[in-house]
Amino acid sequence: MGEHMRVDEDGPVLTVTFTRLEKRNAVSDEMFDALRAALRSMQERADLRVLVLTGEGEWFTAGLDLQGGFARGLYEPAEHQGQAFRQRYRQLHLLFDDIEATEKPVVLAAQGPCFGVGLELACSCDIRVASTTTTFSLPEVRFGAVAGSGGTTRLTRIVGPSWAKWVAMAGQTIDADRALQIGLVQEVVAPERFTARVRELAADLATIPAEGMGLAKLLVDAAVDLDRTTARHLDRIAVTGLYDTGTVAEHRQRFE
């Protein structure tokens, strides 16, 4: 998949690993292209049930590679730079939206610092696991910019306005324990157990019936924007649909 990223299949689990250690896993155009390809495989293949995104080395990612494709906007005439960057950021929006909409679990396993676009990527995933050495930051504001790929909006939905302002507006870095406290991550694991725990979690997710899990993901995401009555109607419609197709009866036998 290229020199900056490795993609591994282990049965139903597809793992994408950032391997650009010399750049602190700064995300290049090549890495985004590889991530899109891996996501397409997940969406098209029924045998792939879980996607894990992780990194190799001390960093999950330091953020965007500003010496790569994104830097091209800097060489546009001043009056065109805004448009150039909007187009580039739109590509990231579409990728992160696609990750969020995938009806299969996407696990972000941050084994080290997760900065900038890495945190924006994390916020588009369903489950976030961090090592005790992980820190999270949106440093763009310190450079006179903002997180432009949906990071501020998704972060706010996850942790609420107060903590989102602490990270995105005040440019503060938070550690793994704080991330767990505010709900940014669901689990924090010691480095020596990190890889094993992520594999264990992914293997467990792969055993859950795909139809129910996919619907649960859609219902949770929809509930954020819907009124309570409509959301409850959707819950009821979804579960009765699973019973009507025989899905529940088929899988219930495992527990009898």
PDB file of N, CA and C in Angstrom, residues 22 62 64 89 96 153 244:
ATOM      1  N   GLU A  22       9.699   8.733  10.068  1.00  0.00           N
ATOM      2  CA  GLU A  22      10.642   9.852   9.960  1.00  0.00           C
ATOM      3  C   GLU A  22       9.929  11.205   9.944  1.00  0.00           C
ATOM      4  N   ALA A  62       1.388  13.441  13.623  1.00  0.00           N
ATOM      5  CA  ALA A  62       1.605  14.843  13.972  1.00  0.00           C
ATOM      6  C   ALA A  62       0.656  15.766  13.216  1.00  0.00           C
ATOM      7  N   LEU A  64      -1.295  16.948   9.358  1.00  0.00           N
ATOM      8  CA  LEU A  64      -1.092  17.012   7.910  1.00  0.00           C
ATOM      9  C   LEU A  64       0.372  17.233   7.556  1.00  0.00           C
ATOM     10  N   TYR A  89      -9.606  20.878   1.603  1.00  0.00           N
ATOM     11  CA  TYR A  89     -10.279  20.468   2.835  1.00  0.00           C
ATOM     12  C   TYR A  89     -11.586  19.750   2.539  1.00  0.00           C
ATOM     13  N   PHE A  96     -13.823  11.830   5.712  1.00  0.00           N
ATOM     14  CA  PHE A  96     -14.250  11.642   7.097  1.00  0.00           C
ATOM     15  C   PHE A  96     -15.751  11.386   7.187  1.00  0.00           C
ATOM     16  N   THR A 153     -16.526  20.703  14.679  1.00  0.00           N
ATOM     17  CA  THR A 153     -17.929  20.312  14.807  1.00  0.00           C
ATOM     18  C   THR A 153     -18.073  18.923  15.409  1.00  0.00           C
ATOM     19  N   ASP A 244     -38.425  -9.283  11.700  1.00  0.00           N
ATOM     20  CA  ASP A 244     -39.148  -9.703  10.500  1.00  0.00           C
ATOM     21  C   ASP A 244     -38.258 -10.474   9.538  1.00  0.00           C
TER      22      ASP A 244
END
